[in-house]
């Protein structure tokens, strides 16, 4: 125990994604160091000193803190505070601060084959909807027609390009294949049999920063808030004014959900948050 000698080893060099038992150690460490009442806070801030004719006279900052339970609806509600303050435009830039965690979204020993599945979604400061999007592909009524992509209002989706074709309802060898390009667009191809049933598809967000940028651009557009500068990335300073904040549930409840559902995204976020707070550097 004190010598460091390895007494037994099996598959020591084989890539593996952390699983259920290790979450117990993560839970204990988080509860001891962060406390059961700790909450992740996602904030909207500004360096502006005034609002003139509905224009925020400065920059807007969106501080992402790695909340593993943050949703698209949470972010929409967060930014809606701008409308409540009658802000119609931002004179400067919108900065997304994702520096709470580093840009290594996967552990160095994780299995590459797992990265296409939602249980091994990337762990970033800008986790939204567990960095996993669900939608359906429904067959057309007639053979040879394109299948229909059915989106959920719960999520913000990048562009979905589908060439999936409807085949006869007797087709037995059909499948749908999913890929993504460098711009985070989702590409679907393949075929599905005609019938009443849609197929469910899950998509893991791979380029998380670009997805975050696209999401905030879209939310600001939906809220009819014009940005005279650009939506980009940058660190929020200390001398900023708070516009709105969203707090997660307390850590005690996050740990409960993590252990009951064996939630890898919550576990990964807590692991990174521990590193950030303990070492005072990006997790």
PDB file of C-alpha atoms in Angstrom:
ATOM      1  CA  UNK A   1       0.000   0.000   0.000  1.00  0.00           C
ATOM      2  CA  UNK A   2       2.852   2.401   0.809  1.00  0.00           C
ATOM      3  CA  UNK A   3       5.381   1.183  -1.751  1.00  0.00           C
ATOM      4  CA  UNK A   4       3.322   1.920  -4.864  1.00  0.00           C
ATOM      5  CA  UNK A   5       3.959  -1.592  -6.153  1.00  0.00           C
ATOM      6  CA  UNK A   6       1.253  -2.896  -8.511  1.00  0.00           C
ATOM      7  CA  UNK A   7      -0.044  -6.179  -7.074  1.00  0.00           C
ATOM      8  CA  UNK A   8      -2.702  -6.906  -9.692  1.00  0.00           C
ATOM      9  CA  UNK A   9      -3.627  -5.358 -13.033  1.00  0.00           C
ATOM     10  CA  UNK A  10      -6.038  -6.222 -15.833  1.00  0.00           C
ATOM     11  CA  UNK A  11      -6.734  -4.191 -19.007  1.00  0.00           C
ATOM     12  CA  UNK A  12      -4.679  -1.339 -17.529  1.00  0.00           C
ATOM     13  CA  UNK A  13      -3.948   0.162 -20.962  1.00  0.00           C
ATOM     14  CA  UNK A  14      -7.345  -0.499 -22.522  1.00  0.00           C
ATOM     15  CA  UNK A  15      -9.420   2.678 -23.146  1.00  0.00           C
ATOM     16  CA  UNK A  16     -12.587   2.704 -21.053  1.00  0.00           C
ATOM     17  CA  UNK A  17     -15.238   5.304 -20.274  1.00  0.00           C
ATOM     18  CA  UNK A  18     -15.799   5.775 -16.502  1.00  0.00           C
ATOM     19  CA  UNK A  19     -18.970   4.077 -15.280  1.00  0.00           C
ATOM     20  CA  UNK A  20     -21.259   3.575 -12.308  1.00  0.00           C
ATOM     21  CA  UNK A  21     -18.989   2.615  -9.408  1.00  0.00           C
ATOM     22  CA  UNK A  22     -16.632   5.574  -9.911  1.00  0.00           C
ATOM     23  CA  UNK A  23     -19.577   7.963  -9.500  1.00  0.00           C
ATOM     24  CA  UNK A  24     -19.661   7.110  -5.787  1.00  0.00           C
ATOM     25  CA  UNK A  25     -16.176   8.591  -5.360  1.00  0.00           C
ATOM     26  CA  UNK A  26     -17.114  11.672  -7.403  1.00  0.00           C
ATOM     27  CA  UNK A  27     -20.275  12.160  -5.330  1.00  0.00           C
ATOM     28  CA  UNK A  28     -18.427  11.900  -2.018  1.00  0.00           C
ATOM     29  CA  UNK A  29     -15.660  14.280  -3.083  1.00  0.00           C
ATOM     30  CA  UNK A  30     -18.155  16.851  -4.405  1.00  0.00           C
ATOM     31  CA  UNK A  31     -20.344  16.757  -1.295  1.00  0.00           C
ATOM     32  CA  UNK A  32     -17.342  17.091   1.023  1.00  0.00           C
ATOM     33  CA  UNK A  33     -15.552  19.873  -0.862  1.00  0.00           C
ATOM     34  CA  UNK A  34     -18.424  21.829  -2.453  1.00  0.00           C
ATOM     35  CA  UNK A  35     -21.145  21.134   0.107  1.00  0.00           C
ATOM     36  CA  UNK A  36     -24.701  19.817  -0.398  1.00  0.00           C
ATOM     37  CA  UNK A  37     -26.103  23.312  -1.005  1.00  0.00           C
ATOM     38  CA  UNK A  38     -23.744  24.226  -3.857  1.00  0.00           C
ATOM     39  CA  UNK A  39     -25.511  25.374  -7.036  1.00  0.00           C
ATOM     40  CA  UNK A  40     -24.183  25.985 -10.534  1.00  0.00           C
ATOM     41  CA  UNK A  41     -24.869  29.567 -11.628  1.00  0.00           C
ATOM     42  CA  UNK A  42     -25.275  30.658 -15.261  1.00  0.00           C
ATOM     43  CA  UNK A  43     -25.239  34.437 -15.605  1.00  0.00           C
ATOM     44  CA  UNK A  44     -25.883  37.288 -18.017  1.00  0.00           C
ATOM     45  CA  UNK A  45     -23.716  40.340 -17.266  1.00  0.00           C
ATOM     46  CA  UNK A  46     -22.748  43.628 -18.849  1.00  0.00           C
ATOM     47  CA  UNK A  47     -20.073  46.304 -18.668  1.00  0.00           C
ATOM     48  CA  UNK A  48     -22.547  48.911 -19.914  1.00  0.00           C
ATOM     49  CA  UNK A  49     -23.291  51.882 -17.685  1.00  0.00           C
ATOM     50  CA  UNK A  50     -26.548  52.823 -19.355  1.00  0.00           C
ATOM     51  CA  UNK A  51     -29.332  51.961 -21.800  1.00  0.00           C
ATOM     52  CA  UNK A  52     -30.198  54.619 -24.389  1.00  0.00           C
ATOM     53  CA  UNK A  53     -33.302  54.294 -26.547  1.00  0.00           C
ATOM     54  CA  UNK A  54     -33.358  50.552 -25.923  1.00  0.00           C
ATOM     55  CA  UNK A  55     -29.675  50.068 -26.809  1.00  0.00           C
ATOM     56  CA  UNK A  56     -27.356  48.597 -24.178  1.00  0.00           C
ATOM     57  CA  UNK A  57     -24.319  50.893 -24.259  1.00  0.00           C
ATOM     58  CA  UNK A  58     -21.616  48.255 -23.961  1.00  0.00           C
ATOM     59  CA  UNK A  59     -20.954  44.535 -24.174  1.00  0.00           C
ATOM     60  CA  UNK A  60     -23.033  41.592 -23.005  1.00  0.00           C
ATOM     61  CA  UNK A  61     -21.441  38.578 -21.292  1.00  0.00           C
ATOM     62  CA  UNK A  62     -22.952  35.104 -20.953  1.00  0.00           C
ATOM     63  CA  UNK A  63     -21.112  33.252 -18.201  1.00  0.00           C
ATOM     64  CA  UNK A  64     -21.371  29.470 -18.584  1.00  0.00           C
ATOM     65  CA  UNK A  65     -20.313  27.506 -15.518  1.00  0.00           C
ATOM     66  CA  UNK A  66     -20.680  23.894 -16.599  1.00  0.00           C
ATOM     67  CA  UNK A  67     -24.170  23.268 -15.204  1.00  0.00           C
ATOM     68  CA  UNK A  68     -24.921  19.677 -16.324  1.00  0.00           C
ATOM     69  CA  UNK A  69     -28.680  20.217 -16.030  1.00  0.00           C
ATOM     70  CA  UNK A  70     -28.935  23.467 -18.019  1.00  0.00           C
ATOM     71  CA  UNK A  71     -31.581  23.404 -20.766  1.00  0.00           C
ATOM     72  CA  UNK A  72     -32.488  25.443 -23.823  1.00  0.00           C
ATOM     73  CA  UNK A  73     -35.571  26.691 -21.970  1.00  0.00           C
ATOM     74  CA  UNK A  74     -33.387  27.846 -19.066  1.00  0.00           C
ATOM     75  CA  UNK A  75     -31.250  29.917 -21.435  1.00  0.00           C
ATOM     76  CA  UNK A  76     -34.293  31.388 -23.176  1.00  0.00           C
ATOM     77  CA  UNK A  77     -35.660  32.481 -19.802  1.00  0.00           C
ATOM     78  CA  UNK A  78     -32.249  33.839 -18.820  1.00  0.00           C
ATOM     79  CA  UNK A  79     -32.023  36.076 -21.889  1.00  0.00           C
ATOM     80  CA  UNK A  80     -35.665  37.107 -21.698  1.00  0.00           C
ATOM     81  CA  UNK A  81     -34.569  39.447 -18.901  1.00  0.00           C
ATOM     82  CA  UNK A  82     -33.192  41.692 -21.658  1.00  0.00           C
ATOM     83  CA  UNK A  83     -36.695  42.122 -23.074  1.00  0.00           C
ATOM     84  CA  UNK A  84     -38.047  42.852 -19.599  1.00  0.00           C
ATOM     85  CA  UNK A  85     -35.533  45.683 -19.339  1.00  0.00           C
ATOM     86  CA  UNK A  86     -36.691  46.920 -22.796  1.00  0.00           C
ATOM     87  CA  UNK A  87     -33.312  46.229 -24.348  1.00  0.00           C
ATOM     88  CA  UNK A  88     -33.693  46.013 -28.133  1.00  0.00           C
ATOM     89  CA  UNK A  89     -30.022  46.037 -29.117  1.00  0.00           C
ATOM     90  CA  UNK A  90     -26.473  45.613 -27.841  1.00  0.00           C
ATOM     91  CA  UNK A  91     -24.049  48.321 -28.959  1.00  0.00           C
ATOM     92  CA  UNK A  92     -20.971  46.147 -28.437  1.00  0.00           C
ATOM     93  CA  UNK A  93     -20.256  42.437 -28.619  1.00  0.00           C
ATOM     94  CA  UNK A  94     -21.856  39.437 -26.972  1.00  0.00           C
ATOM     95  CA  UNK A  95     -19.138  37.407 -25.258  1.00  0.00           C
ATOM     96  CA  UNK A  96     -19.680  33.760 -24.337  1.00  0.00           C
ATOM     97  CA  UNK A  97     -17.450  32.909 -21.378  1.00  0.00           C
ATOM     98  CA  UNK A  98     -16.796  29.165 -21.436  1.00  0.00           C
ATOM     99  CA  UNK A  99     -13.532  29.297 -19.480  1.00  0.00           C
ATOM    100  CA  UNK A 100     -14.848  27.523 -16.366  1.00  0.00           C
ATOM    101  CA  UNK A 101     -13.648  24.274 -17.924  1.00  0.00           C
ATOM    102  CA  UNK A 102     -10.811  23.653 -20.348  1.00  0.00           C
ATOM    103  CA  UNK A 103     -11.328  22.682 -23.979  1.00  0.00           C
ATOM    104  CA  UNK A 104     -10.608  18.988 -23.413  1.00  0.00           C
ATOM    105  CA  UNK A 105     -14.142  17.615 -23.485  1.00  0.00           C
ATOM    106  CA  UNK A 106     -13.268  13.925 -23.130  1.00  0.00           C
ATOM    107  CA  UNK A 107     -11.034  12.075 -20.700  1.00  0.00           C
ATOM    108  CA  UNK A 108      -7.686  10.917 -22.159  1.00  0.00           C
ATOM    109  CA  UNK A 109      -8.515   7.256 -21.494  1.00  0.00           C
ATOM    110  CA  UNK A 110     -12.079   7.251 -22.805  1.00  0.00           C
ATOM    111  CA  UNK A 111     -13.085   4.705 -25.401  1.00  0.00           C
ATOM    112  CA  UNK A 112     -13.326   6.364 -28.825  1.00  0.00           C
ATOM    113  CA  UNK A 113     -16.247   4.114 -29.778  1.00  0.00           C
ATOM    114  CA  UNK A 114     -18.360   5.546 -26.944  1.00  0.00           C
ATOM    115  CA  UNK A 115     -18.130   9.162 -28.101  1.00  0.00           C
ATOM    116  CA  UNK A 116     -21.029   8.829 -30.531  1.00  0.00           C
ATOM    117  CA  UNK A 117     -23.432   7.956 -27.727  1.00  0.00           C
ATOM    118  CA  UNK A 118     -25.216  10.376 -25.407  1.00  0.00           C
ATOM    119  CA  UNK A 119     -24.001   8.623 -22.259  1.00  0.00           C
ATOM    120  CA  UNK A 120     -20.494   9.763 -23.234  1.00  0.00           C
ATOM    121  CA  UNK A 121     -21.391  13.278 -24.427  1.00  0.00           C
ATOM    122  CA  UNK A 122     -18.616  15.902 -24.181  1.00  0.00           C
ATOM    123  CA  UNK A 123     -18.184  17.665 -20.831  1.00  0.00           C
ATOM    124  CA  UNK A 124     -17.904  21.405 -21.443  1.00  0.00           C
ATOM    125  CA  UNK A 125     -18.607  24.646 -19.616  1.00  0.00           C
ATOM    126  CA  UNK A 126     -21.493  25.135 -22.050  1.00  0.00           C
ATOM    127  CA  UNK A 127     -23.468  21.946 -21.481  1.00  0.00           C
ATOM    128  CA  UNK A 128     -27.008  22.395 -22.844  1.00  0.00           C
ATOM    129  CA  UNK A 129     -29.575  19.578 -22.683  1.00  0.00           C
ATOM    130  CA  UNK A 130     -26.793  17.161 -21.711  1.00  0.00           C
ATOM    131  CA  UNK A 131     -25.101  17.979 -25.055  1.00  0.00           C
ATOM    132  CA  UNK A 132     -27.464  15.515 -26.699  1.00  0.00           C
ATOM    133  CA  UNK A 133     -30.365  16.251 -29.063  1.00  0.00           C
ATOM    134  CA  UNK A 134     -33.278  13.924 -29.807  1.00  0.00           C
ATOM    135  CA  UNK A 135     -35.583  14.015 -32.819  1.00  0.00           C
ATOM    136  CA  UNK A 136     -37.605  11.632 -34.966  1.00  0.00           C
ATOM    137  CA  UNK A 137     -37.577  10.545 -38.582  1.00  0.00           C
ATOM    138  CA  UNK A 138     -41.057   9.689 -39.866  1.00  0.00           C
ATOM    139  CA  UNK A 139     -41.849   7.833 -43.113  1.00  0.00           C
ATOM    140  CA  UNK A 140     -43.837   9.507 -45.874  1.00  0.00           C
ATOM    141  CA  UNK A 141     -47.189   8.112 -46.971  1.00  0.00           C
ATOM    142  CA  UNK A 142     -45.902   7.083 -50.381  1.00  0.00           C
ATOM    143  CA  UNK A 143     -42.994   4.886 -51.401  1.00  0.00           C
ATOM    144  CA  UNK A 144     -40.052   6.809 -52.844  1.00  0.00           C
ATOM    145  CA  UNK A 145     -40.874  10.069 -51.049  1.00  0.00           C
ATOM    146  CA  UNK A 146     -38.496  11.755 -48.587  1.00  0.00           C
ATOM    147  CA  UNK A 147     -38.944  10.885 -44.926  1.00  0.00           C
ATOM    148  CA  UNK A 148     -39.831  13.766 -42.601  1.00  0.00           C
ATOM    149  CA  UNK A 149     -37.615  15.038 -39.782  1.00  0.00           C
ATOM    150  CA  UNK A 150     -39.707  15.837 -36.692  1.00  0.00           C
ATOM    151  CA  UNK A 151     -38.005  18.267 -34.310  1.00  0.00           C
ATOM    152  CA  UNK A 152     -38.910  18.888 -30.672  1.00  0.00           C
ATOM    153  CA  UNK A 153     -39.533  22.409 -29.349  1.00  0.00           C
ATOM    154  CA  UNK A 154     -37.433  21.454 -26.311  1.00  0.00           C
ATOM    155  CA  UNK A 155     -34.158  21.796 -28.195  1.00  0.00           C
ATOM    156  CA  UNK A 156     -32.202  24.142 -30.405  1.00  0.00           C
ATOM    157  CA  UNK A 157     -31.066  22.207 -33.461  1.00  0.00           C
ATOM    158  CA  UNK A 158     -28.290  22.936 -35.925  1.00  0.00           C
ATOM    159  CA  UNK A 159     -29.173  22.470 -39.576  1.00  0.00           C
ATOM    160  CA  UNK A 160     -30.509  18.972 -40.312  1.00  0.00           C
ATOM    161  CA  UNK A 161     -29.952  17.723 -43.866  1.00  0.00           C
ATOM    162  CA  UNK A 162     -31.857  14.545 -44.672  1.00  0.00           C
ATOM    163  CA  UNK A 163     -31.838  12.344 -47.761  1.00  0.00           C
ATOM    164  CA  UNK A 164     -33.701   9.487 -46.049  1.00  0.00           C
ATOM    165  CA  UNK A 165     -36.158   7.855 -48.466  1.00  0.00           C
ATOM    166  CA  UNK A 166     -39.389   5.979 -47.707  1.00  0.00           C
ATOM    167  CA  UNK A 167     -39.449   2.403 -49.008  1.00  0.00           C
ATOM    168  CA  UNK A 168     -42.212  -0.203 -49.184  1.00  0.00           C
ATOM    169  CA  UNK A 169     -43.562  -1.331 -45.832  1.00  0.00           C
ATOM    170  CA  UNK A 170     -42.146  -4.784 -46.543  1.00  0.00           C
ATOM    171  CA  UNK A 171     -38.552  -3.482 -46.654  1.00  0.00           C
ATOM    172  CA  UNK A 172     -36.433  -5.353 -44.109  1.00  0.00           C
ATOM    173  CA  UNK A 173     -32.933  -3.974 -44.627  1.00  0.00           C
ATOM    174  CA  UNK A 174     -33.497  -0.244 -44.142  1.00  0.00           C
ATOM    175  CA  UNK A 175     -31.526   1.860 -41.679  1.00  0.00           C
ATOM    176  CA  UNK A 176     -30.793   5.534 -41.046  1.00  0.00           C
ATOM    177  CA  UNK A 177     -27.189   6.739 -40.825  1.00  0.00           C
ATOM    178  CA  UNK A 178     -26.205   9.925 -38.998  1.00  0.00           C
ATOM    179  CA  UNK A 179     -23.058  12.001 -39.487  1.00  0.00           C
ATOM    180  CA  UNK A 180     -22.067  15.577 -38.745  1.00  0.00           C
ATOM    181  CA  UNK A 181     -19.968  18.029 -40.710  1.00  0.00           C
ATOM    182  CA  UNK A 182     -17.520  20.579 -39.307  1.00  0.00           C
ATOM    183  CA  UNK A 183     -20.254  23.198 -39.080  1.00  0.00           C
ATOM    184  CA  UNK A 184     -22.273  21.057 -36.666  1.00  0.00           C
ATOM    185  CA  UNK A 185     -24.909  20.315 -39.308  1.00  0.00           C
ATOM    186  CA  UNK A 186     -26.593  16.948 -38.885  1.00  0.00           C
ATOM    187  CA  UNK A 187     -26.657  14.796 -42.017  1.00  0.00           C
ATOM    188  CA  UNK A 188     -29.026  11.834 -42.373  1.00  0.00           C
ATOM    189  CA  UNK A 189     -29.142   9.264 -45.134  1.00  0.00           C
ATOM    190  CA  UNK A 190     -30.609   5.829 -45.665  1.00  0.00           C
ATOM    191  CA  UNK A 191     -34.133   4.503 -45.904  1.00  0.00           C
ATOM    192  CA  UNK A 192     -37.072   3.470 -43.742  1.00  0.00           C
ATOM    193  CA  UNK A 193     -40.187   1.386 -44.427  1.00  0.00           C
ATOM    194  CA  UNK A 194     -43.549   3.050 -44.989  1.00  0.00           C
ATOM    195  CA  UNK A 195     -45.834   2.722 -41.963  1.00  0.00           C
ATOM    196  CA  UNK A 196     -47.205   4.413 -38.869  1.00  0.00           C
ATOM    197  CA  UNK A 197     -44.051   4.460 -36.781  1.00  0.00           C
ATOM    198  CA  UNK A 198     -41.318   7.086 -36.623  1.00  0.00           C
ATOM    199  CA  UNK A 199     -37.765   6.235 -35.629  1.00  0.00           C
ATOM    200  CA  UNK A 200     -36.068   8.043 -32.760  1.00  0.00           C
ATOM    201  CA  UNK A 201     -32.601   9.502 -33.326  1.00  0.00           C
ATOM    202  CA  UNK A 202     -30.144  10.917 -30.777  1.00  0.00           C
ATOM    203  CA  UNK A 203     -27.340  13.250 -31.825  1.00  0.00           C
ATOM    204  CA  UNK A 204     -24.305  14.053 -29.690  1.00  0.00           C
ATOM    205  CA  UNK A 205     -23.098  17.649 -30.035  1.00  0.00           C
ATOM    206  CA  UNK A 206     -19.450  17.456 -31.055  1.00  0.00           C
ATOM    207  CA  UNK A 207     -18.371  21.077 -31.636  1.00  0.00           C
ATOM    208  CA  UNK A 208     -19.785  22.418 -28.383  1.00  0.00           C
ATOM    209  CA  UNK A 209     -18.464  26.019 -28.588  1.00  0.00           C
ATOM    210  CA  UNK A 210     -19.877  26.513 -32.085  1.00  0.00           C
ATOM    211  CA  UNK A 211     -23.186  24.992 -31.008  1.00  0.00           C
ATOM    212  CA  UNK A 212     -23.294  27.438 -28.071  1.00  0.00           C
ATOM    213  CA  UNK A 213     -22.574  30.374 -30.368  1.00  0.00           C
ATOM    214  CA  UNK A 214     -25.286  29.335 -32.839  1.00  0.00           C
ATOM    215  CA  UNK A 215     -27.768  28.825 -30.007  1.00  0.00           C
ATOM    216  CA  UNK A 216     -27.229  32.294 -28.529  1.00  0.00           C
ATOM    217  CA  UNK A 217     -27.346  33.944 -31.945  1.00  0.00           C
ATOM    218  CA  UNK A 218     -30.676  32.242 -32.563  1.00  0.00           C
ATOM    219  CA  UNK A 219     -32.088  33.135 -29.133  1.00  0.00           C
ATOM    220  CA  UNK A 220     -31.165  36.805 -29.544  1.00  0.00           C
ATOM    221  CA  UNK A 221     -32.755  36.800 -32.998  1.00  0.00           C
ATOM    222  CA  UNK A 222     -35.943  35.220 -31.627  1.00  0.00           C
ATOM    223  CA  UNK A 223     -36.057  37.883 -28.926  1.00  0.00           C
ATOM    224  CA  UNK A 224     -35.585  40.570 -31.620  1.00  0.00           C
ATOM    225  CA  UNK A 225     -32.416  41.821 -29.943  1.00  0.00           C
ATOM    226  CA  UNK A 226     -29.927  43.206 -32.448  1.00  0.00           C
ATOM    227  CA  UNK A 227     -26.177  42.896 -31.837  1.00  0.00           C
ATOM    228  CA  UNK A 228     -24.157  45.679 -33.461  1.00  0.00           C
ATOM    229  CA  UNK A 229     -20.903  43.842 -32.762  1.00  0.00           C
ATOM    230  CA  UNK A 230     -20.441  40.086 -32.961  1.00  0.00           C
ATOM    231  CA  UNK A 231     -21.265  37.004 -30.923  1.00  0.00           C
ATOM    232  CA  UNK A 232     -17.903  35.574 -29.909  1.00  0.00           C
ATOM    233  CA  UNK A 233     -15.959  34.118 -26.988  1.00  0.00           C
ATOM    234  CA  UNK A 234     -14.275  36.025 -24.194  1.00  0.00           C
ATOM    235  CA  UNK A 235     -13.704  36.026 -20.468  1.00  0.00           C
ATOM    236  CA  UNK A 236     -16.023  38.006 -18.216  1.00  0.00           C
ATOM    237  CA  UNK A 237     -14.150  40.383 -15.930  1.00  0.00           C
ATOM    238  CA  UNK A 238     -14.907  41.189 -12.308  1.00  0.00           C
ATOM    239  CA  UNK A 239     -16.318  44.699 -12.706  1.00  0.00           C
ATOM    240  CA  UNK A 240     -19.568  43.709 -14.405  1.00  0.00           C
ATOM    241  CA  UNK A 241     -23.221  44.275 -13.573  1.00  0.00           C
ATOM    242  CA  UNK A 242     -25.539  41.287 -13.238  1.00  0.00           C
ATOM    243  CA  UNK A 243     -28.619  41.284 -15.477  1.00  0.00           C
ATOM    244  CA  UNK A 244     -29.970  37.821 -14.707  1.00  0.00           C
ATOM    245  CA  UNK A 245     -28.874  34.453 -13.312  1.00  0.00           C
ATOM    246  CA  UNK A 246     -30.077  30.868 -13.403  1.00  0.00           C
ATOM    247  CA  UNK A 247     -29.227  28.528 -10.529  1.00  0.00           C
ATOM    248  CA  UNK A 248     -29.256  24.753 -10.741  1.00  0.00           C
ATOM    249  CA  UNK A 249     -30.796  22.543  -8.107  1.00  0.00           C
ATOM    250  CA  UNK A 250     -28.581  22.070  -5.032  1.00  0.00           C
ATOM    251  CA  UNK A 251     -25.732  19.600  -5.269  1.00  0.00           C
ATOM    252  CA  UNK A 252     -27.505  17.161  -2.948  1.00  0.00           C
ATOM    253  CA  UNK A 253     -30.247  16.685  -5.568  1.00  0.00           C
ATOM    254  CA  UNK A 254     -27.811  16.592  -8.487  1.00  0.00           C
ATOM    255  CA  UNK A 255     -25.884  13.809  -6.778  1.00  0.00           C
ATOM    256  CA  UNK A 256     -29.117  11.927  -6.134  1.00  0.00           C
ATOM    257  CA  UNK A 257     -30.040  12.099  -9.829  1.00  0.00           C
ATOM    258  CA  UNK A 258     -26.515  11.173 -10.872  1.00  0.00           C
ATOM    259  CA  UNK A 259     -26.452   8.037  -8.731  1.00  0.00           C
ATOM    260  CA  UNK A 260     -30.026   6.903  -9.390  1.00  0.00           C
ATOM    261  CA  UNK A 261     -29.753   7.312 -13.169  1.00  0.00           C
ATOM    262  CA  UNK A 262     -26.010   6.661 -13.445  1.00  0.00           C
ATOM    263  CA  UNK A 263     -25.737   9.997 -15.264  1.00  0.00           C
ATOM    264  CA  UNK A 264     -22.290  10.345 -16.831  1.00  0.00           C
ATOM    265  CA  UNK A 265     -22.747  14.001 -17.817  1.00  0.00           C
ATOM    266  CA  UNK A 266     -23.488  15.092 -14.249  1.00  0.00           C
ATOM    267  CA  UNK A 267     -20.550  13.013 -13.004  1.00  0.00           C
ATOM    268  CA  UNK A 268     -18.201  14.516 -15.578  1.00  0.00           C
ATOM    269  CA  UNK A 269     -19.323  18.062 -14.789  1.00  0.00           C
ATOM    270  CA  UNK A 270     -18.867  17.546 -11.036  1.00  0.00           C
ATOM    271  CA  UNK A 271     -15.414  16.077 -11.646  1.00  0.00           C
ATOM    272  CA  UNK A 272     -14.399  19.124 -13.698  1.00  0.00           C
ATOM    273  CA  UNK A 273     -15.994  21.573 -11.249  1.00  0.00           C
ATOM    274  CA  UNK A 274     -14.039  20.001  -8.387  1.00  0.00           C
ATOM    275  CA  UNK A 275     -10.830  20.522 -10.338  1.00  0.00           C
ATOM    276  CA  UNK A 276     -11.736  24.122 -11.134  1.00  0.00           C
ATOM    277  CA  UNK A 277     -12.569  25.061  -7.548  1.00  0.00           C
ATOM    278  CA  UNK A 278      -9.749  23.126  -5.892  1.00  0.00           C
ATOM    279  CA  UNK A 279      -6.922  24.226  -8.192  1.00  0.00           C
ATOM    280  CA  UNK A 280      -8.413  27.629  -9.090  1.00  0.00           C
ATOM    281  CA  UNK A 281      -8.000  27.040 -12.816  1.00  0.00           C
ATOM    282  CA  UNK A 282     -10.213  25.738 -15.647  1.00  0.00           C
ATOM    283  CA  UNK A 283     -11.570  22.286 -14.800  1.00  0.00           C
TER     284      UNK A 283
END
